[in-house]
Tab-separated table of C-alpha atoms in Angstrom:
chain	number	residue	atom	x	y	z
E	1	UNK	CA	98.289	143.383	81.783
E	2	UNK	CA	96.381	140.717	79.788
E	3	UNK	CA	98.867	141.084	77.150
E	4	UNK	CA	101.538	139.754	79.587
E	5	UNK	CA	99.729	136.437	80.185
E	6	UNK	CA	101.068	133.731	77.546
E	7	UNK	CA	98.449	130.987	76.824
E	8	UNK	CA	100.939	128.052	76.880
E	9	UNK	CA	102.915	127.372	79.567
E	10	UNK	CA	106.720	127.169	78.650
E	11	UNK	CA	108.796	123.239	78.705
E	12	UNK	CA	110.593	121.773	81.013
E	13	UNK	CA	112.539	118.521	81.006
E	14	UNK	CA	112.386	115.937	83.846
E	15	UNK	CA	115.299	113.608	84.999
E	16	UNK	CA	114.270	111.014	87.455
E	17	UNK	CA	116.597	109.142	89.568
E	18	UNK	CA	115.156	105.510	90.313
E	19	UNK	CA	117.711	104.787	93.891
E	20	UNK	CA	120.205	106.215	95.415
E	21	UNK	CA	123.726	105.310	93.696
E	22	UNK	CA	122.209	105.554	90.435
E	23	UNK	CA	122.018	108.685	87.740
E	24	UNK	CA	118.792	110.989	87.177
E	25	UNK	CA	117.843	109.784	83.719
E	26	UNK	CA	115.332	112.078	81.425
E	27	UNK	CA	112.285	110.300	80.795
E	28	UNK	CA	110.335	112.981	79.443
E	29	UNK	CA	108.711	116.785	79.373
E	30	UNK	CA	106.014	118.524	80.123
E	31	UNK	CA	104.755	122.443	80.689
E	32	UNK	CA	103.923	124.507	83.998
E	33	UNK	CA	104.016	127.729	84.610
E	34	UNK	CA	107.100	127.751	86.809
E	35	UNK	CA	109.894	125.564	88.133
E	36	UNK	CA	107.953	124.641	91.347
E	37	UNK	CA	104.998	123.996	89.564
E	38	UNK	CA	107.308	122.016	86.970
E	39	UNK	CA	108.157	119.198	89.987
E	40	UNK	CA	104.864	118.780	91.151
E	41	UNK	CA	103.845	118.099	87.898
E	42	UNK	CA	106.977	116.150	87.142
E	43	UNK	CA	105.641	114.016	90.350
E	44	UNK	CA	102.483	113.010	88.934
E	45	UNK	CA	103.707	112.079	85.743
E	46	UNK	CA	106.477	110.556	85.553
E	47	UNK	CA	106.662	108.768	89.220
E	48	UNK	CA	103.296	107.300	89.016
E	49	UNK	CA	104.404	103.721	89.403
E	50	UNK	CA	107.011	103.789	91.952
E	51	UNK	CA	110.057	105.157	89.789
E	52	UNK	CA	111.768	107.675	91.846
E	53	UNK	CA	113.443	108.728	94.637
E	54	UNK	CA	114.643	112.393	93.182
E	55	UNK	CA	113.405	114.818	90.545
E	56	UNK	CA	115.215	117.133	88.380
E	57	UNK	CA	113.607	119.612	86.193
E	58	UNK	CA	114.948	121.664	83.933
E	59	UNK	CA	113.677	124.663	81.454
E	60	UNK	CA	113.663	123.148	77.949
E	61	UNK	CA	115.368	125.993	76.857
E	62	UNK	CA	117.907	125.966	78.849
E	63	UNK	CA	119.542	122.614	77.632
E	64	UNK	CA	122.031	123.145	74.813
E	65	UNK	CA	122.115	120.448	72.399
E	66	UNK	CA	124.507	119.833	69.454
E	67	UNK	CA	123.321	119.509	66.150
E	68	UNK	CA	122.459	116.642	63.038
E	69	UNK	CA	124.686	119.122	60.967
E	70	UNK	CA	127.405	118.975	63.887
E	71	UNK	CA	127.424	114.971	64.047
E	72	UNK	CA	130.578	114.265	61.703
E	73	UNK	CA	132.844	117.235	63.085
E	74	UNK	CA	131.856	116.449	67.023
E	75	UNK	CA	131.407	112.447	66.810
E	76	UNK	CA	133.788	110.957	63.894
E	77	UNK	CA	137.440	111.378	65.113
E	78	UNK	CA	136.350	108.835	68.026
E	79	UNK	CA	135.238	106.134	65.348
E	80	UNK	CA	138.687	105.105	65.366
E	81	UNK	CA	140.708	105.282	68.931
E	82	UNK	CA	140.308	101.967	70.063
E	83	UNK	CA	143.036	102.974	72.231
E	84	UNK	CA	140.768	105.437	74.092
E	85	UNK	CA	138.646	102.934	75.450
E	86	UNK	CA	139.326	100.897	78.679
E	87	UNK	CA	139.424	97.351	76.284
E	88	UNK	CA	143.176	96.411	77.665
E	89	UNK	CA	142.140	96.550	81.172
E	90	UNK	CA	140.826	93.792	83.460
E	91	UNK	CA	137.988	94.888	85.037
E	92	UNK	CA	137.398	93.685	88.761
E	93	UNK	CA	134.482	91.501	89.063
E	94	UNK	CA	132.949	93.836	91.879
E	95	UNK	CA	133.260	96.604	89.430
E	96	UNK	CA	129.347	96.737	87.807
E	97	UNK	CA	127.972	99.116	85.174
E	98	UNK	CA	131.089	99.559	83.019
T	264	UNK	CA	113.234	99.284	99.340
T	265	UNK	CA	116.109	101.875	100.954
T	266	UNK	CA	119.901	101.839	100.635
T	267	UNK	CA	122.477	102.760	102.673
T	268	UNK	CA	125.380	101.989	100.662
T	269	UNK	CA	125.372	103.262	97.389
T	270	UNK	CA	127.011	99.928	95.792
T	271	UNK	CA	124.375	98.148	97.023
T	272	UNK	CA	122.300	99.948	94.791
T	273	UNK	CA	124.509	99.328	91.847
T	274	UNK	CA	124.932	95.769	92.281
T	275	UNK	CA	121.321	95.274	92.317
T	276	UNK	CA	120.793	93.106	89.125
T	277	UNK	CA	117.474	91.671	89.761
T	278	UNK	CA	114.975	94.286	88.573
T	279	UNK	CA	115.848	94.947	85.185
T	280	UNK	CA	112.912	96.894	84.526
T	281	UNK	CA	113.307	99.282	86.767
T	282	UNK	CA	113.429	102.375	84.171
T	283	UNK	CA	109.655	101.457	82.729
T	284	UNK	CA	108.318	100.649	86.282
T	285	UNK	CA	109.173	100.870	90.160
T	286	UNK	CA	109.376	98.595	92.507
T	287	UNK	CA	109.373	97.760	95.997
T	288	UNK	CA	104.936	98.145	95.852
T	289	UNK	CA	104.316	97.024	99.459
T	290	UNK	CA	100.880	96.306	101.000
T	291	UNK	CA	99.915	98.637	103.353
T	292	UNK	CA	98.049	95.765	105.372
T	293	UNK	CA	100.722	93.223	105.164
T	294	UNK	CA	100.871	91.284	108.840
T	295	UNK	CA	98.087	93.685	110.315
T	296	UNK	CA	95.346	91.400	112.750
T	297	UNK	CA	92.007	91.719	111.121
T	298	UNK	CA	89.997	90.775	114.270
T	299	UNK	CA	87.626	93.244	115.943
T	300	UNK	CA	89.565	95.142	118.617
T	301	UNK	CA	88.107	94.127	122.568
T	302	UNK	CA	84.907	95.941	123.430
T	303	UNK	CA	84.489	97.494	120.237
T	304	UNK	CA	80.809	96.476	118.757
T	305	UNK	CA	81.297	95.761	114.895
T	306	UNK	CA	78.182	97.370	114.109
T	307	UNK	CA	79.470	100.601	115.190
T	308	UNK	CA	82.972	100.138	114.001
T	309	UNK	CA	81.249	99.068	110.343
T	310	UNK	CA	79.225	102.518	110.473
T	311	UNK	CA	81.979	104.727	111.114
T	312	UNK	CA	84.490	103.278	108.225
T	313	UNK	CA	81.461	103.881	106.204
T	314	UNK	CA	81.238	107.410	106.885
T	315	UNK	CA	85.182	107.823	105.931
T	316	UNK	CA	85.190	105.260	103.093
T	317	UNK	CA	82.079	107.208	101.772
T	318	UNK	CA	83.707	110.565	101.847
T	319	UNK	CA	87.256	109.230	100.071
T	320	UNK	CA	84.355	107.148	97.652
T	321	UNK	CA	82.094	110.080	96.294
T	322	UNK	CA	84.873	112.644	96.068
T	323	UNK	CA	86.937	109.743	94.024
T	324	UNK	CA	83.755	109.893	91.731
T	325	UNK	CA	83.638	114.138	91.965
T	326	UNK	CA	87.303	114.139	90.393
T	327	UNK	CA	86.927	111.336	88.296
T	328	UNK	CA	84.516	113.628	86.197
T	329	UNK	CA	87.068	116.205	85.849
T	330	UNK	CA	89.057	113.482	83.388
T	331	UNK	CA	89.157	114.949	79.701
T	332	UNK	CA	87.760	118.203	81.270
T	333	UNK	CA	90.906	119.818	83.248
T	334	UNK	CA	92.588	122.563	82.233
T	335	UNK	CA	95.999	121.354	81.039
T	336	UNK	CA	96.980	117.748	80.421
T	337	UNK	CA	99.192	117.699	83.590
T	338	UNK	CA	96.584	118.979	86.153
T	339	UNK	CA	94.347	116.592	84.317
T	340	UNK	CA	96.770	113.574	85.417
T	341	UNK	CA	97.173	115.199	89.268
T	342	UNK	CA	93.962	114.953	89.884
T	343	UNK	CA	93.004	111.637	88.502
T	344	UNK	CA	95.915	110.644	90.475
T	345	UNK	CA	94.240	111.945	93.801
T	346	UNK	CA	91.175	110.456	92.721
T	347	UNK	CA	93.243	107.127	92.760
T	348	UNK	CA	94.682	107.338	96.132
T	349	UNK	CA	90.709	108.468	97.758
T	350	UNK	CA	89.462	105.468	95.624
T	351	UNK	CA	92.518	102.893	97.225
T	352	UNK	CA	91.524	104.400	100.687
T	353	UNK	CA	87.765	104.281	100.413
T	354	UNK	CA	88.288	100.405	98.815
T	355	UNK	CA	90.338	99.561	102.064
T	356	UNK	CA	87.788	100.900	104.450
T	357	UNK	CA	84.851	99.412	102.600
T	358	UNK	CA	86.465	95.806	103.300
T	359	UNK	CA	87.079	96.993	107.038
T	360	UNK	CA	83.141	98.027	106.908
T	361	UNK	CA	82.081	94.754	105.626
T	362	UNK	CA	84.408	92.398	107.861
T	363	UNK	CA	83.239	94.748	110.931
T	364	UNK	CA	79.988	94.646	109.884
T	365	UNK	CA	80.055	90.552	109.441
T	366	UNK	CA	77.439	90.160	106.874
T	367	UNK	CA	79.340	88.857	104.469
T	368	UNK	CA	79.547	92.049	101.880
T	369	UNK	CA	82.742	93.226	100.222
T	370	UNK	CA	83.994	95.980	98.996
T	371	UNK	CA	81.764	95.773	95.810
T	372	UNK	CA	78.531	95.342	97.583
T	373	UNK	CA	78.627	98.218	99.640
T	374	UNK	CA	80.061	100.646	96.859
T	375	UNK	CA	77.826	99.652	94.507
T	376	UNK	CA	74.477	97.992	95.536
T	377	UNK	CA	73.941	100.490	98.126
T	378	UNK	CA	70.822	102.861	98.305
T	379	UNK	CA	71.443	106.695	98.832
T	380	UNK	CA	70.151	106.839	101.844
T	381	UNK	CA	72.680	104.399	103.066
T	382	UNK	CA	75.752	106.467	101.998
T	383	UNK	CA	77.123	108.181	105.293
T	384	UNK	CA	79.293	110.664	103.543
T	385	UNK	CA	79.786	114.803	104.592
T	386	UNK	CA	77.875	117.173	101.809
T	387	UNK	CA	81.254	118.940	100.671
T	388	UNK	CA	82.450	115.081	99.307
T	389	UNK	CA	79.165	115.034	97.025
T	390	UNK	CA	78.480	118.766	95.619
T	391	UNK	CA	79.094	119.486	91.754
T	392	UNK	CA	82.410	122.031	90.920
T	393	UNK	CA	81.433	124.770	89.048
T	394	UNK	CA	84.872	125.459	88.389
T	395	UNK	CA	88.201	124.689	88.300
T	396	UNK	CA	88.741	127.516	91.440
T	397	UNK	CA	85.175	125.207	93.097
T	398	UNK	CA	87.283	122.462	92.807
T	399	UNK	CA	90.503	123.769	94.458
T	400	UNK	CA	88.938	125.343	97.261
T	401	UNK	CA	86.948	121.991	98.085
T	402	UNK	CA	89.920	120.220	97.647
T	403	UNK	CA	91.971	122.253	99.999
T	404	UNK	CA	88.959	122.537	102.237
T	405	UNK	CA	88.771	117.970	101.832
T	406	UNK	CA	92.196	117.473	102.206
T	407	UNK	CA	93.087	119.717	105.157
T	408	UNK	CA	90.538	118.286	106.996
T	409	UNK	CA	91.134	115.054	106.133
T	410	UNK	CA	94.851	114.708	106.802
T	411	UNK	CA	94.421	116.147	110.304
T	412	UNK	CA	91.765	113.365	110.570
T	413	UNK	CA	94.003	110.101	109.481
T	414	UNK	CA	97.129	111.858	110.976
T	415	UNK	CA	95.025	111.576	114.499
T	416	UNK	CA	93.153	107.862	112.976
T	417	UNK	CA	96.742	106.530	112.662
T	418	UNK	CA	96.544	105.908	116.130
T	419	UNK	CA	93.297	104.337	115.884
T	420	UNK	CA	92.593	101.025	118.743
T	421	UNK	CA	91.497	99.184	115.534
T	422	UNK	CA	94.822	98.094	113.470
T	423	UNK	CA	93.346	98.107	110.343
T	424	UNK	CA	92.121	101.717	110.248
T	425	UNK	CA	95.550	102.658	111.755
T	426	UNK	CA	97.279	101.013	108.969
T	427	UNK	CA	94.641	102.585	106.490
T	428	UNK	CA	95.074	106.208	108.058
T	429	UNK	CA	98.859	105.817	107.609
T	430	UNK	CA	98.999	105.103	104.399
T	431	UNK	CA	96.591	107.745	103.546
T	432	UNK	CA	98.680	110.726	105.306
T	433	UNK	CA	101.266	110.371	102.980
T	434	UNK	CA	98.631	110.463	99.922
T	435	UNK	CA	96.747	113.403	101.641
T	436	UNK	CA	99.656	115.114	102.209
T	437	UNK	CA	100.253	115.872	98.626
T	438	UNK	CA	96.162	116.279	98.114
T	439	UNK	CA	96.815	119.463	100.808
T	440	UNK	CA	99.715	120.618	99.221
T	441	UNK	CA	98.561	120.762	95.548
T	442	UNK	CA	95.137	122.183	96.499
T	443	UNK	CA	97.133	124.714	98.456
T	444	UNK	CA	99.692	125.831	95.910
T	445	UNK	CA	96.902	126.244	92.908
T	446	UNK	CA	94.630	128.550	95.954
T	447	UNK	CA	97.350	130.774	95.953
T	448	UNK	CA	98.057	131.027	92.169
T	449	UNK	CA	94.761	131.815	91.727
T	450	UNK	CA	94.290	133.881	94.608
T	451	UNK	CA	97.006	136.114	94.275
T	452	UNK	CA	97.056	135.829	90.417
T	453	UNK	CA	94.622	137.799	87.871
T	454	UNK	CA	91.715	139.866	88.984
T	455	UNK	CA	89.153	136.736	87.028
T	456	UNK	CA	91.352	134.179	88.499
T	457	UNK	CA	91.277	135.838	91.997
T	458	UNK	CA	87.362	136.468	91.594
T	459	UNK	CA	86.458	132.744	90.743
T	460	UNK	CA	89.019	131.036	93.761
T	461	UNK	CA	86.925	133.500	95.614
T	462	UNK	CA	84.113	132.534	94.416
T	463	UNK	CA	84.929	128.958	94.872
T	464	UNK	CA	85.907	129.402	98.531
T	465	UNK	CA	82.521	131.150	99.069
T	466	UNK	CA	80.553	128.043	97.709
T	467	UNK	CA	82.122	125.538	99.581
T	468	UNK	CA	82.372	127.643	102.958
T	469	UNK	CA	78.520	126.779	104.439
T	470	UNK	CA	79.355	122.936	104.062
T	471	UNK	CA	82.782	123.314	106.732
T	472	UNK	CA	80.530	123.374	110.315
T	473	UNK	CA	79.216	119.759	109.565
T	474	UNK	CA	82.681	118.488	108.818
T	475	UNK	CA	83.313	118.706	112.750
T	476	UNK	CA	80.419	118.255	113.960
T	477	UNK	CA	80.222	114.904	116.408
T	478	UNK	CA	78.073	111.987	115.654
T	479	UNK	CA	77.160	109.590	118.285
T	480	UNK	CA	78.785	106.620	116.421
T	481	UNK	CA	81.958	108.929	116.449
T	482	UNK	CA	81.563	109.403	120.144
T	483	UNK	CA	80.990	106.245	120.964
T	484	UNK	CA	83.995	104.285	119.389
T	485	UNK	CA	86.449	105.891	122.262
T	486	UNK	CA	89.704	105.821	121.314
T	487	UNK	CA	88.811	103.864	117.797
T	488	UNK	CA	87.579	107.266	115.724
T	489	UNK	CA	88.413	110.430	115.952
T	490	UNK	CA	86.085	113.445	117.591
T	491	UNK	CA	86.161	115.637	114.660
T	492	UNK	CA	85.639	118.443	117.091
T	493	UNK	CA	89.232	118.327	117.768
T	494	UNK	CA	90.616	118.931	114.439
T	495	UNK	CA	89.207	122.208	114.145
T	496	UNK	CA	92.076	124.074	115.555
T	497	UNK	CA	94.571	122.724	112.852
T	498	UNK	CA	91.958	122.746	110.266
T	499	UNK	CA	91.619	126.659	111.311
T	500	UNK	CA	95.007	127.405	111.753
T	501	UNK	CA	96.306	125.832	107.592
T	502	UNK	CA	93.518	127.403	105.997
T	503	UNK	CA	94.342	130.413	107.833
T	504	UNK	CA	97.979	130.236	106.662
T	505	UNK	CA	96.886	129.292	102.782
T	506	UNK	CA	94.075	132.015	102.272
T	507	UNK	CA	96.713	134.715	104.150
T	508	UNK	CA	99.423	133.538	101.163
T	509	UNK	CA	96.279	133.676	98.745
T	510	UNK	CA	95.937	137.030	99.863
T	511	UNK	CA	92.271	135.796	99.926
T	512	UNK	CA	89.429	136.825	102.825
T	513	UNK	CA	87.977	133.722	104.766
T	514	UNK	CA	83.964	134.353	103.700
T	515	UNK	CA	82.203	135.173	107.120
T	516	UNK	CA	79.821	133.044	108.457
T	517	UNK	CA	76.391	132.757	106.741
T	518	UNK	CA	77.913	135.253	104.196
T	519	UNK	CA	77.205	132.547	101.386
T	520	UNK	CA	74.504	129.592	100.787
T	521	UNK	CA	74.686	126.847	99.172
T	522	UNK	CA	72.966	128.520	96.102
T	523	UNK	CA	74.595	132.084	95.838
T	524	UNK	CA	74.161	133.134	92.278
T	525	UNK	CA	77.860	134.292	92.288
T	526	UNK	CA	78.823	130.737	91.637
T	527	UNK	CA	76.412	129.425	89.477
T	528	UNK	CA	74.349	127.071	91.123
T	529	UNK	CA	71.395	127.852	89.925
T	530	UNK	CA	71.247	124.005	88.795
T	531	UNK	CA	72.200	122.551	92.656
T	532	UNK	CA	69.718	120.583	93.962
T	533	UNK	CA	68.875	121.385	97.620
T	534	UNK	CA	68.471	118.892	99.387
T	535	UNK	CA	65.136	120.590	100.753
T	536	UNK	CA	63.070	123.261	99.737
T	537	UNK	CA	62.571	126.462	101.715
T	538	UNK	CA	65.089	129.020	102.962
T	539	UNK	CA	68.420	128.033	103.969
T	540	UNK	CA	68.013	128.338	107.737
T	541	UNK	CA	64.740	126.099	107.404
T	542	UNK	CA	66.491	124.127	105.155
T	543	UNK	CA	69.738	123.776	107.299
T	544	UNK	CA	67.957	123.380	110.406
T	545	UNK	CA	65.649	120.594	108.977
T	546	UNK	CA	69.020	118.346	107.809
T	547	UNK	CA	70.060	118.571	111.476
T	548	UNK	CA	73.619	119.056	112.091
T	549	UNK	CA	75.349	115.608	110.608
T	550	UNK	CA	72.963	115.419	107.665
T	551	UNK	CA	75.578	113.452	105.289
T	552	UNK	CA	76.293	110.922	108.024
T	553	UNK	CA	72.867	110.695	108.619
T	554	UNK	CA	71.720	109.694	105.437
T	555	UNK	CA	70.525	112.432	104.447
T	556	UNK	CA	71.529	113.626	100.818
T	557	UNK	CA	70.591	116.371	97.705
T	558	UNK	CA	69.319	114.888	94.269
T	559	UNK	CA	73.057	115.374	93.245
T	560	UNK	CA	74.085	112.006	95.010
T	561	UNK	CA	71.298	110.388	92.691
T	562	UNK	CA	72.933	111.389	89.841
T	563	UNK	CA	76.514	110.472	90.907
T	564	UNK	CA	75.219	106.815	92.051
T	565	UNK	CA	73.516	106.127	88.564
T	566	UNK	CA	76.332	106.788	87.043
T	567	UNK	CA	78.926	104.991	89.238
T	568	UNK	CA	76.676	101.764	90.076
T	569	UNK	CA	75.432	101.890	86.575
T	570	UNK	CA	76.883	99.308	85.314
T	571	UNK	CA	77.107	96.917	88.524
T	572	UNK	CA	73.812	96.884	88.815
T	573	UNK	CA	73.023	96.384	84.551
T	574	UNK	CA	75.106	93.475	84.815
T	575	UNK	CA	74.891	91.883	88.625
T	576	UNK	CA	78.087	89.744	89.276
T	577	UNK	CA	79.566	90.493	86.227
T	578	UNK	CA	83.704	90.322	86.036
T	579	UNK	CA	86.296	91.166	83.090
């Protein structure tokens, strides 16, 4: 049985969303032994000063992240679409965050 | 700060740093009357937010010392941050003790130029933790007492300790509910860890009777403090409910003393010599708010008062 117990808890990532309307954002990671254990820990950590109204945690490794090696193949045949990009539009002034 | 409308939210431009720090901080005693509620004698009033500033004031101090020694990192950084919130409450209630008391002495004075015989606080705030399952099952033990305390204080006849108790059932809340989750992790975890939360539980089991035990003060200020007698049924029924999820036996009574070997305490002080029945029956039934405390409060004052008293007036 003592062989079972691992000596450092596995990583989880936090998102924190700061008010309602607005995206969780990651601000950081930590370790705890489980996902429940993850939020409470999330809660003294990273909301300490008023930050959040929701948590999100999530098992380091379970995020799947592209690559350095991938960065020419997946990002460098946008460099050059202007056309992709909203520019030609007006944007309403009551339209924020754009 | 709450939104209904989501855009609102969006079109909020004014706090730019609202991803390094919150905002919205609000004071808890904003607009509250600070006079002395009708018929209430401020010498009494000043004792009992004493007793409860005391308790939130030494176990501040208890947790404090667990800083660089916790476990892991993030545990370290819970319970600093419950220290916090007992330390915010105990400041609040110290300033309601001194304006009761209407000698002129803040929140400084009485937390740090006070004798030990002056402290009013319950033994369990005050004893050392062996151990990290010590400290858990006097936490759960603090904070389940404590919430159903403030939750009933929060309709206190004096304002200010209503707004105080108010604020602190959120922050107790959480104390409760982290105590609770690591007492059944370690109660229904390994054989060791299940042997030291038992442990733990035993050692701080012989201090519970004189959390809810009356004291005239209490019973005087009708409808201003609480009779702790009457949060023994909740108190009962939670820890009930925790130690059953624990899978964890309640210890029965007199099974443990203060100095069963089990848990190390060899180096407790008792507060009097003799057998623990003499000993017990010679602190009377409300020793803490009585003044009367083991050489373990010495230590913890020299330590926090320290430097006030080194350096008398001093500010940074």
């Amino acid at each position: 049985m003592s062989g079972e117990i691992k000596h450092e808890w596995p990583l989880f990532e936090v998102f924190v969303r700061a008010k309602r309307g607005l995206n969780h954002v990651h601000v950081g990671s930590l370790r705890a032994a489980d996902h429940e254990m993850a939020l409470h820990h999330a809660r003294d950590l990273y909301t300490r000063r008023n930050e959040g109204v929701s948590i999100w945690v999530v098992k380091s490794d379970d995020v799947v992240a592209s690559g350095p090696d991938d960065k020419d193949a997946f990002f460098g045949p946008s460099g050059d679409k202007a056309y992709r990009h909203p520019t030609y539009y007006a944007i309403p002034d009551s339209v924020p965050h754009i | 700060m709450s939104f209904d409308d989501a855009y609102q939210a969006l079109t909020d431009h004014d706090d730019d740093a609202r991803w390094a720090y919150g905002t919205g901080f609000a004071d808890p005693l904003a607009g509250v009357p600070t006079t002395l509620p009708e018929g209430v004698d401020g010498a009494d009033l000043a004792a009992y937010c004493l007793m409860i500033a005391d308790d939130a004031l030494i176990l501040s101090h208890r947790l404090q010392q667990w800083v660089t020694r916790a476990p892991e990192l993030e545990d370290e950084m819970a319970i600093a941050n419950i220290a916090l919130d007992l330390l915010g409450q105990a400041r609040l209630l110290l300033t309601r003790a001194g304006e009761a008391e209407g000698a002129g002495r803040d929140e400084d004075d009485l937390a740090y130029l006070r004798e030990a015989a002056d402290f009013r606080h319950v033994r369990l705030a005050e004893v050392r933790d062996d151990d990290f399952g010590h400290l858990i099952a006097r936490l759960l033990v603090f904070a389940t007492w404590r919430l159903a305390l403030l939750d009933r204080l929060s309709a206190s006849r004096d304002p200010v300790l209503s707004a105080i108790a108010a604020k602190g059932v959120k922050e107790v809340t959480y104390h409760r509910e982290y105590a609770a989750g690591w007492t059944v992790r370690l109660g229904d975890g390994t054989p060791l860890s299940r042997q030291r939360m038992q442990a733990g539980l035993d050692a701080v089991w012989p201090l519970i009777d004189e959390l809810f035990e009356p004291h005239p003060i209490e019973q005087r200020l009708t409808g201003v403090a609480v009779d702790p007698a009457s949060l023994r049924p909740e108190f009962d029924a939670v820890l009930a409910q925790v130690l059953a999820a624990a899978t964890l036996d309640a210890p029965a009574p007199g099974s443990a003393t203060r100095d069963a070997p089990a848990s190390g305490s060899a180096t407790r002080d008792a507060p009097v010599s003799g057998t623990a029945t003499h000993e017990e029956a010679a602190l009377g039934k409300t020793p803490g708010r009585d003044g009367r405390h083991g050489g373990e409060l010495a230590e913890i004052l020299s330590e926090m008062q320290g430097l006030a008293r080194a350096t008398p007036g001093g500010v940074w």
